[in-house]
Amino acid sequence: MTSASLANDNLAFPTGDMVIRAGIDESPAPKAASPDRWTGGYVGIAAGYGMLWDTQNARARGLDFGGFAGYNIRVAGPVVGGLEAEFNHINRELDDDIGVFAKDVFSAKLRLGYAHDRFFAYGVVGAQHATSVVPPFLSASGEAADTTYLLGAGVDVAVTDRIALGAEYTRAVYHSFDYPPTVIPIDVHIQRVNARLTYKINCSHFRFAPPE
């Protein structure tokens, strides 16, 4: 048999207790990649549109920006959850002619949702701390701050193995916003819609579908 026929045919030649195979790759087939998952650490930036209003009909709206960092784990099946810390600079004045400026918002969030392939939809619950600059007759320090609950929802879409784009809506209601040393009985509402750019820190975990 010619060498050309050996190269073209998948043939086995018995030689005692050995079998010599021509043209057959006996190495094991590559193991399929593990299913993707939305787990691991991440950081990102956010920018969007926010609106504030209070029970005295004072309002403020405009663009804000900030950053966030968090960590996700697979809870069970396609359910993914995690913790996230976020900072946003809003810096806008309420139209009440008093001179109150909403300044910064800090949020600690628990995210829980459903992951499928390159999509992750989730709900948000957590706490939010807001700071503001106020005139001296409201606060001797010229500042005011308060903390309340936070609710929201969002969706992320993976565009590469490390980068995801998303959108998130959050709303917080401050009951009797605290102007030290007194508490003025004015409720303040803050709602925001942000576009998010996420970068996964742990590349080995930056996969986008839950395990089977």
Coordinates of N, CA and C in Angstrom, one line a residue:
M1 N 0.9 -1.2 0.0 CA 0.0 0.0 0.0 C 0.9 1.2 0.0
T2 N 0.5 2.2 -0.8 CA 1.4 3.4 -1.0 C 1.2 4.3 0.2
S3 N 2.2 5.2 0.4 CA 2.1 6.2 1.4 C 0.9 7.1 1.2
A4 N 0.5 7.4 -0.1 CA -0.6 8.3 -0.3 C -1.9 7.7 0.1
S5 N -2.1 6.3 -0.1 CA -3.3 5.7 0.4 C -3.4 5.7 1.9
L6 N -2.2 5.6 2.6 CA -2.2 5.6 4.1 C -2.7 7.0 4.5
A7 N -2.3 8.1 3.8 CA -2.7 9.4 4.2 C -4.1 9.7 4.0
N8 N -4.7 9.0 3.0 CA -6.1 9.3 2.6 C -7.1 8.4 3.3
D9 N -6.7 7.2 3.8 CA -7.7 6.3 4.3 C -7.5 6.2 5.8
N10 N -8.6 6.1 6.5 CA -8.6 5.8 8.0 C -8.6 4.3 8.2
L11 N -7.4 3.7 8.2 CA -7.3 2.3 8.3 C -6.6 1.8 9.6
A12 N -6.9 0.7 10.0 CA -6.3 0.1 11.2 C -5.5 -1.2 10.8
F13 N -4.3 -1.3 11.3 CA -3.5 -2.4 11.0 C -3.2 -3.2 12.3
P14 N -3.7 -4.4 12.4 CA -3.3 -5.2 13.7 C -1.9 -5.6 13.6
T15 N -1.2 -5.4 14.7 CA 0.2 -5.8 14.8 C 0.4 -6.5 16.2
G16 N 0.2 -7.8 16.3 CA 0.2 -8.4 17.6 C -1.0 -7.9 18.4
D17 N -0.6 -7.4 19.6 CA -1.6 -6.8 20.5 C -1.9 -5.4 20.3
M18 N -1.1 -4.8 19.3 CA -1.3 -3.3 19.0 C -2.1 -3.1 17.8
V19 N -2.7 -2.0 17.7 CA -3.4 -1.6 16.5 C -2.8 -0.2 16.1
I20 N -2.3 -0.2 14.9 CA -1.8 1.0 14.4 C -2.8 1.7 13.4
R21 N -3.2 2.9 13.7 CA -4.2 3.6 12.9 C -3.6 4.6 12.1
A22 N -4.0 4.7 10.8 CA -3.5 5.7 9.9 C -4.6 6.7 9.7
G23 N -4.3 8.0 9.8 CA -5.2 9.0 9.5 C -6.3 9.3 10.5
I24 N -6.1 8.7 11.7 CA -7.2 8.8 12.8 C -6.5 9.5 14.0
D25 N -7.1 10.6 14.4 CA -6.6 11.3 15.6 C -7.2 10.7 16.8
E26 N -6.4 10.0 17.7 CA -6.9 9.4 18.8 C -6.9 10.3 20.1
S27 N -6.5 11.5 20.0 CA -6.5 12.4 21.1 C -8.0 12.7 21.5
P28 N -8.3 12.9 22.8 CA -9.6 13.1 23.2 C -10.2 14.4 22.6
A29 N -11.5 14.4 22.4 CA -12.1 15.6 21.8 C -12.0 16.7 22.8
P30 N -11.9 17.9 22.4 CA -11.8 19.0 23.4 C -13.1 19.1 24.2
K31 N -12.9 19.4 25.4 CA -14.1 19.5 26.3 C -14.9 20.8 26.0
A32 N -16.2 20.6 25.9 CA -17.0 21.8 25.6 C -16.8 22.8 26.7
A33 N -16.8 24.1 26.4 CA -16.6 25.2 27.4 C -17.8 25.1 28.3
S34 N -17.5 25.4 29.6 CA -18.6 25.4 30.6 C -19.6 26.5 30.3
P35 N -20.8 26.3 30.7 CA -21.8 27.3 30.3 C -21.4 28.7 30.9
D36 N -21.8 29.7 30.2 CA -21.4 31.0 30.6 C -22.2 31.4 31.9
R37 N -21.7 32.4 32.6 CA -22.4 32.8 33.8 C -22.1 34.3 34.1
W38 N -23.1 34.9 34.7 CA -23.0 36.3 35.1 C -22.5 36.4 36.6
T39 N -21.3 36.0 36.8 CA -20.8 36.0 38.2 C -19.5 36.6 38.2
G40 N -19.1 37.0 39.4 CA -17.7 37.6 39.6 C -17.8 39.1 39.9
G41 N -16.7 39.7 40.0 CA -16.6 41.1 40.3 C -16.7 42.0 39.1
Y42 N -17.1 43.2 39.3 CA -17.2 44.2 38.2 C -17.1 45.6 38.7
V43 N -16.8 46.5 37.8 CA -16.8 47.9 38.0 C -17.5 48.6 36.8
G44 N -17.9 49.8 36.9 CA -18.5 50.5 35.8 C -18.7 52.0 36.0
I45 N -19.2 52.6 34.9 CA -19.6 54.0 35.0 C -21.1 54.1 34.5
A46 N -21.7 55.2 35.0 CA -23.1 55.3 34.7 C -23.4 56.8 34.4
A47 N -24.3 57.1 33.5 CA -24.8 58.4 33.2 C -26.2 58.4 32.8
G48 N -27.0 59.4 33.2 CA -28.4 59.3 32.9 C -29.1 60.6 33.2
Y49 N -30.4 60.4 33.4 CA -31.3 61.6 33.6 C -32.1 61.3 34.9
G50 N -32.1 62.3 35.8 CA -32.8 62.2 37.0 C -33.8 63.3 37.3
M51 N -34.7 63.1 38.2 CA -35.7 64.1 38.6 C -35.9 64.0 40.1
L52 N -36.0 65.2 40.7 CA -36.3 65.3 42.1 C -37.5 66.2 42.3
W53 N -38.3 65.9 43.3 CA -39.4 66.7 43.6 C -39.8 66.5 45.1
D54 N -40.5 67.5 45.7 CA -40.9 67.3 47.1 C -42.3 67.6 47.2
T55 N -42.8 67.5 48.5 CA -44.3 67.7 48.7 C -44.6 69.2 48.7
Q56 N -43.7 70.1 48.5 CA -44.0 71.5 48.3 C -43.9 71.9 46.8
N57 N -43.9 70.9 46.0 CA -43.9 71.1 44.5 C -42.6 71.7 44.0
A58 N -41.6 71.7 44.7 CA -40.3 72.1 44.2 C -39.7 70.9 43.4
R59 N -39.1 71.3 42.2 CA -38.6 70.2 41.3 C -37.2 70.6 40.8
A60 N -36.5 69.5 40.4 CA -35.2 69.7 39.7 C -35.0 68.5 38.8
R61 N -34.4 68.7 37.7 CA -34.2 67.6 36.8 C -32.9 67.9 35.9
G62 N -32.3 66.9 35.4 CA -31.2 67.0 34.6 C -30.3 65.8 34.5
L63 N -29.1 65.9 34.0 CA -28.2 64.8 33.8 C -27.4 64.6 35.0
D64 N -27.0 63.3 35.3 CA -26.1 63.0 36.4 C -25.1 61.9 35.9
F65 N -24.1 61.7 36.7 CA -23.1 60.7 36.3 C -22.5 60.1 37.5
G66 N -21.8 59.0 37.4 CA -21.2 58.3 38.6 C -20.5 57.0 38.2
G67 N -20.3 56.2 39.2 CA -19.6 54.9 39.0 C -20.1 53.9 40.0
F68 N -19.8 52.6 39.8 CA -20.3 51.6 40.7 C -19.3 50.4 40.7
A69 N -19.4 49.6 41.7 CA -18.7 48.3 41.7 C -19.5 47.3 42.5
G70 N -19.3 46.0 42.1 CA -20.1 45.0 42.7 C -19.6 43.6 42.5
Y71 N -20.3 42.6 43.0 CA -20.0 41.2 42.9 C -21.2 40.4 42.8
N72 N -21.3 39.5 41.8 CA -22.5 38.6 41.6 C -22.1 37.2 41.9
I73 N -23.1 36.4 42.3 CA -22.9 35.0 42.5 C -24.2 34.3 41.8
R74 N -24.0 33.0 41.5 CA -25.2 32.3 41.0 C -25.9 31.7 42.2
V75 N -27.1 32.1 42.4 CA -27.9 31.6 43.5 C -28.4 30.2 43.3
A76 N -29.1 30.0 42.2 CA -29.6 28.7 41.8 C -30.0 28.7 40.4
G77 N -29.6 27.7 39.6 CA -30.0 27.7 38.2 C -29.7 29.0 37.5
P78 N -30.7 29.6 36.9 CA -30.5 30.8 36.2 C -30.6 32.1 37.0
V79 N -30.8 31.9 38.3 CA -31.0 33.0 39.3 C -29.6 33.5 39.7
V80 N -29.3 34.8 39.5 CA -28.1 35.4 39.8 C -28.3 36.6 40.7
G81 N -27.5 36.8 41.8 CA -27.7 37.9 42.7 C -26.4 38.4 43.1
G82 N -26.4 39.6 43.7 CA -25.1 40.2 44.2 C -25.3 41.5 44.9
L83 N -24.2 42.1 45.4 CA -24.2 43.4 46.0 C -23.5 44.4 45.2
E84 N -24.0 45.6 45.2 CA -23.4 46.7 44.5 C -23.4 48.0 45.3
A85 N -22.3 48.7 45.2 CA -22.2 50.1 45.7 C -22.1 51.1 44.6
E86 N -22.8 52.2 44.7 CA -22.9 53.1 43.6 C -22.8 54.6 44.1
F87 N -22.1 55.4 43.4 CA -22.1 56.8 43.7 C -22.5 57.6 42.4
N88 N -23.4 58.6 42.7 CA -23.8 59.5 41.6 C -23.7 61.0 42.0
H89 N -23.2 61.8 41.1 CA -23.1 63.2 41.4 C -24.3 63.9 40.6
I90 N -25.2 64.5 41.3 CA -26.4 65.0 40.6 C -26.4 66.6 40.5
N91 N -26.0 67.3 41.6 CA -25.7 68.7 41.6 C -26.7 69.5 40.8
R92 N -27.9 69.6 41.3 CA -28.9 70.5 40.7 C -29.8 71.2 41.7
E93 N -30.3 72.3 41.3 CA -31.0 73.2 42.3 C -32.5 73.0 42.1
L94 N -33.2 72.9 43.2 CA -34.6 72.8 43.2 C -35.2 74.2 42.8
D95 N -36.3 74.2 42.1 CA -36.9 75.4 41.6 C -37.8 76.0 42.7
D96 N -37.4 76.1 43.9 CA -38.2 76.7 45.0 C -37.8 78.0 45.4
D97 N -36.8 78.6 44.7 CA -36.3 80.0 45.0 C -35.7 80.1 46.5
I98 N -35.4 78.9 47.1 CA -34.8 79.0 48.4 C -33.3 78.8 48.3
G99 N -32.8 78.0 47.3 CA -31.4 77.8 47.2 C -30.9 76.4 47.7
V100 N -31.8 75.4 47.5 CA -31.4 74.1 47.9 C -30.8 73.4 46.7
F101 N -29.6 72.9 46.8 CA -29.0 72.1 45.8 C -28.9 70.6 46.2
A102 N -29.4 69.8 45.4 CA -29.2 68.3 45.5 C -27.8 68.1 45.0
K103 N -27.0 67.3 45.8 CA -25.6 67.2 45.5 C -25.2 65.8 45.1
D104 N -25.0 64.9 46.0 CA -24.6 63.5 45.7 C -25.5 62.5 46.3
V105 N -25.5 61.3 45.6 CA -26.3 60.2 46.0 C -25.4 59.0 46.1
F106 N -25.4 58.3 47.3 CA -24.7 57.0 47.5 C -25.7 55.9 47.7
S107 N -25.5 54.8 47.0 CA -26.5 53.7 47.1 C -25.8 52.4 47.4
A108 N -26.4 51.6 48.3 CA -26.0 50.2 48.5 C -27.1 49.3 48.1
K109 N -26.9 48.4 47.1 CA -28.0 47.7 46.4 C -27.8 46.2 46.5
L110 N -28.9 45.5 46.6 CA -28.9 44.1 46.4 C -29.6 43.9 45.1
R111 N -29.0 43.2 44.2 CA -29.6 42.9 42.8 C -29.9 41.4 42.8
L112 N -31.0 41.0 42.2 CA -31.4 39.6 42.1 C -32.2 39.5 40.8
G113 N -31.8 38.6 39.9 CA -32.5 38.5 38.7 C -32.3 37.2 37.9
Y114 N -32.7 37.2 36.7 CA -32.6 36.0 35.8 C -31.6 36.2 34.7
A115 N -30.7 35.3 34.6 CA -29.7 35.4 33.5 C -29.9 34.4 32.4
H116 N -29.8 34.8 31.2 CA -30.0 33.8 30.1 C -29.0 34.3 29.0
D117 N -28.1 33.5 28.6 CA -27.1 33.8 27.6 C -26.5 35.1 27.8
R118 N -26.7 36.1 26.9 CA -26.1 37.4 27.1 C -27.0 38.5 27.7
F119 N -28.1 38.0 28.4 CA -29.0 39.0 29.0 C -29.1 38.7 30.5
F120 N -29.2 39.7 31.2 CA -29.4 39.6 32.7 C -30.4 40.7 33.1
A121 N -31.6 40.3 33.5 CA -32.7 41.2 33.9 C -32.8 41.0 35.5
Y122 N -32.9 42.1 36.2 CA -32.9 42.0 37.6 C -33.7 43.1 38.3
G123 N -34.0 42.9 39.6 CA -34.6 43.9 40.4 C -33.6 44.4 41.4
V124 N -33.9 45.5 42.0 CA -33.0 46.2 42.9 C -33.8 46.6 44.2
V125 N -33.1 46.3 45.3 CA -33.6 46.8 46.6 C -32.4 47.2 47.4
G126 N -32.5 48.3 48.2 CA -31.3 48.7 49.0 C -31.6 50.0 49.7
A127 N -30.5 50.6 50.1 CA -30.5 51.9 50.8 C -29.8 53.0 50.0
Q128 N -30.3 54.2 50.2 CA -29.7 55.3 49.5 C -29.5 56.5 50.4
H129 N -28.4 57.1 50.3 CA -28.0 58.3 51.1 C -27.8 59.5 50.2
A130 N -28.5 60.6 50.5 CA -28.5 61.7 49.6 C -27.9 62.9 50.4
T131 N -27.1 63.8 49.8 CA -26.6 65.0 50.4 C -27.1 66.2 49.6
S132 N -27.2 67.3 50.3 CA -27.6 68.5 49.6 C -26.9 69.7 50.3
V133 N -26.9 70.8 49.6 CA -26.4 72.1 50.1 C -27.6 73.0 50.3
V134 N -27.8 73.6 51.5 CA -29.0 74.3 51.8 C -28.6 75.7 52.4
P135 N -29.5 76.7 52.4 CA -29.2 78.0 52.9 C -29.1 77.9 54.5
P136 N -28.4 78.9 55.1 CA -28.2 78.8 56.6 C -29.5 78.8 57.4
F137 N -30.6 79.4 56.9 CA -31.8 79.3 57.8 C -32.4 78.0 57.8
L138 N -32.0 77.1 56.9 CA -32.5 75.7 57.0 C -31.5 74.8 57.8
S139 N -30.2 75.1 57.7 CA -29.2 74.3 58.5 C -28.0 75.2 58.7
A140 N -27.6 75.3 60.0 CA -26.4 76.1 60.3 C -25.2 75.6 59.6
S141 N -25.1 74.4 59.3 CA -23.9 73.8 58.7 C -23.9 74.1 57.2
G142 N -25.1 74.5 56.6 CA -25.2 74.7 55.2 C -25.3 73.4 54.4
E143 N -25.5 72.2 55.1 CA -25.6 71.0 54.5 C -26.8 70.2 55.1
A144 N -27.3 69.3 54.3 CA -28.3 68.4 54.8 C -28.1 67.0 54.2
A145 N -28.6 66.0 54.9 CA -28.4 64.6 54.4 C -29.5 63.7 55.0
D146 N -29.8 62.7 54.3 CA -30.8 61.7 54.8 C -30.6 60.4 54.1
T147 N -31.1 59.3 54.7 CA -31.0 58.0 54.2 C -32.4 57.3 54.1
T148 N -32.6 56.6 53.0 CA -33.9 55.9 52.9 C -33.8 54.6 52.1
Y149 N -34.9 54.0 51.8 CA -34.9 52.8 51.0 C -34.8 53.1 49.5
L150 N -34.4 52.1 48.7 CA -34.3 52.2 47.3 C -34.9 51.0 46.6
L151 N -35.6 51.3 45.5 CA -36.2 50.2 44.7 C -35.9 50.5 43.2
G152 N -35.8 49.4 42.4 CA -35.6 49.6 41.0 C -35.5 48.4 40.2
A153 N -35.1 48.5 39.0 CA -35.0 47.3 38.1 C -34.1 47.7 37.0
G154 N -33.5 46.7 36.3 CA -32.6 47.0 35.2 C -32.3 45.8 34.4
V155 N -31.6 46.0 33.3 CA -31.2 44.9 32.4 C -29.8 45.2 31.9
D156 N -29.0 44.1 31.8 CA -27.6 44.2 31.2 C -27.6 43.3 30.0
V157 N -26.8 43.7 29.0 CA -26.6 42.9 27.8 C -25.1 42.9 27.5
A158 N -24.5 41.6 27.4 CA -23.1 41.5 27.2 C -22.8 41.8 25.7
V159 N -21.8 42.6 25.5 CA -21.4 42.8 24.1 C -20.0 42.2 23.8
T160 N -19.2 41.9 24.8 CA -18.0 41.1 24.7 C -17.9 40.2 26.0
D161 N -16.8 39.5 26.1 CA -16.6 38.7 27.3 C -16.3 39.5 28.5
R162 N -16.0 40.8 28.4 CA -15.7 41.6 29.5 C -16.6 42.8 29.6
I163 N -17.3 43.2 28.6 CA -18.0 44.4 28.6 C -19.5 44.2 28.4
A164 N -20.3 44.9 29.2 CA -21.8 44.8 29.1 C -22.4 46.2 29.1
L165 N -23.4 46.4 28.4 CA -24.2 47.6 28.4 C -25.5 47.4 29.1
G166 N -26.0 48.4 29.8 CA -27.3 48.2 30.5 C -28.0 49.5 30.7
A167 N -29.2 49.3 31.3 CA -30.0 50.5 31.7 C -30.7 50.1 33.0
E168 N -30.8 51.1 33.9 CA -31.4 50.8 35.2 C -32.2 52.0 35.7
Y169 N -33.4 51.7 36.3 CA -34.3 52.7 36.8 C -34.3 52.5 38.4
T170 N -34.2 53.6 39.1 CA -34.3 53.5 40.6 C -35.1 54.6 41.1
R171 N -35.8 54.4 42.2 CA -36.6 55.4 42.9 C -36.4 55.3 44.4
A172 N -36.3 56.5 45.0 CA -36.1 56.5 46.5 C -37.1 57.7 47.0
V173 N -37.6 57.5 48.1 CA -38.5 58.4 48.8 C -38.0 58.7 50.2
Y174 N -37.6 60.0 50.4 CA -37.2 60.4 51.7 C -38.3 61.1 52.4
H175 N -38.7 60.5 53.5 CA -39.8 61.0 54.3 C -39.3 61.9 55.4
S176 N -39.8 63.2 55.4 CA -39.3 64.2 56.3 C -37.8 64.3 56.2
F177 N -37.3 64.8 55.1 CA -35.9 65.0 54.8 C -35.2 65.8 56.0
D178 N -34.1 65.3 56.4 CA -33.4 65.8 57.6 C -32.6 67.0 57.3
Y179 N -33.0 68.2 57.8 CA -32.2 69.4 57.8 C -31.7 69.7 59.2
P180 N -30.5 69.1 59.6 CA -30.1 69.3 61.0 C -30.0 70.8 61.4
P181 N -30.3 71.1 62.6 CA -30.7 70.2 63.7 C -32.1 69.9 63.8
T182 N -32.9 70.3 62.8 CA -34.4 70.0 62.8 C -34.7 69.1 61.7
V183 N -35.9 68.5 61.8 CA -36.4 67.6 60.7 C -37.7 68.3 60.1
I184 N -37.6 68.8 58.9 CA -38.7 69.5 58.2 C -39.6 68.4 57.6
P185 N -40.9 68.5 57.8 CA -41.8 67.4 57.3 C -42.1 67.6 55.8
I186 N -41.0 67.4 55.0 CA -41.1 67.5 53.6 C -40.6 66.2 53.0
D187 N -41.4 65.5 52.2 CA -41.0 64.3 51.5 C -40.3 64.7 50.2
V188 N -39.2 64.0 50.0 CA -38.4 64.2 48.8 C -38.3 63.0 48.0
H189 N -38.6 63.0 46.7 CA -38.6 61.9 45.8 C -37.4 62.1 44.8
I190 N -36.7 61.0 44.6 CA -35.6 61.0 43.6 C -35.8 59.8 42.8
Q191 N -35.9 60.0 41.5 CA -35.9 58.9 40.5 C -35.0 59.2 39.4
R192 N -34.3 58.1 38.9 CA -33.3 58.2 38.0 C -33.3 57.0 37.0
V193 N -33.0 57.3 35.7 CA -32.8 56.3 34.7 C -31.3 56.5 34.2
N194 N -30.5 55.4 34.3 CA -29.1 55.5 34.0 C -28.8 54.5 32.9
A195 N -27.9 54.9 32.0 CA -27.2 54.0 31.1 C -25.9 53.6 31.8
R196 N -25.6 52.3 31.7 CA -24.5 51.7 32.4 C -23.5 51.0 31.5
L197 N -22.2 51.2 31.7 CA -21.2 50.4 31.1 C -20.4 49.7 32.1
T198 N -20.4 48.3 32.0 CA -19.8 47.5 33.0 C -18.6 46.7 32.4
Y199 N -17.6 46.7 33.3 CA -16.3 45.9 32.9 C -16.1 44.9 34.0
K200 N -16.0 43.6 33.6 CA -15.9 42.5 34.5 C -14.4 42.4 34.9
I201 N -14.2 42.3 36.2 CA -12.8 42.2 36.7 C -12.3 40.8 36.6
N202 N -13.1 39.8 37.0 CA -12.6 38.4 36.9 C -13.0 37.8 35.6
C203 N -12.0 37.8 34.7 CA -12.3 37.4 33.3 C -12.8 35.9 33.2
S204 N -12.3 35.0 34.1 CA -12.6 33.6 34.0 C -14.1 33.4 34.4
H205 N -14.7 34.4 35.2 CA -16.1 34.3 35.6 C -17.0 35.2 34.7
F206 N -16.4 35.9 33.8 CA -17.3 36.8 33.0 C -17.9 36.1 31.9
R207 N -18.9 35.4 32.2 CA -19.7 34.6 31.2 C -21.1 34.9 31.4
F208 N -21.9 34.7 30.4 CA -23.2 35.3 30.4 C -24.5 34.4 30.4
A209 N -24.3 33.2 30.6 CA -25.5 32.3 30.7 C -25.3 31.5 32.0
P210 N -26.3 31.2 32.7 CA -26.2 30.4 33.9 C -25.7 29.0 33.6
P211 N -25.1 28.3 34.6 CA -24.7 26.9 34.4 C -25.9 26.0 34.2
E212 N -25.7 24.9 33.5 CA -26.8 24.0 33.2 C -27.2 23.2 34.5

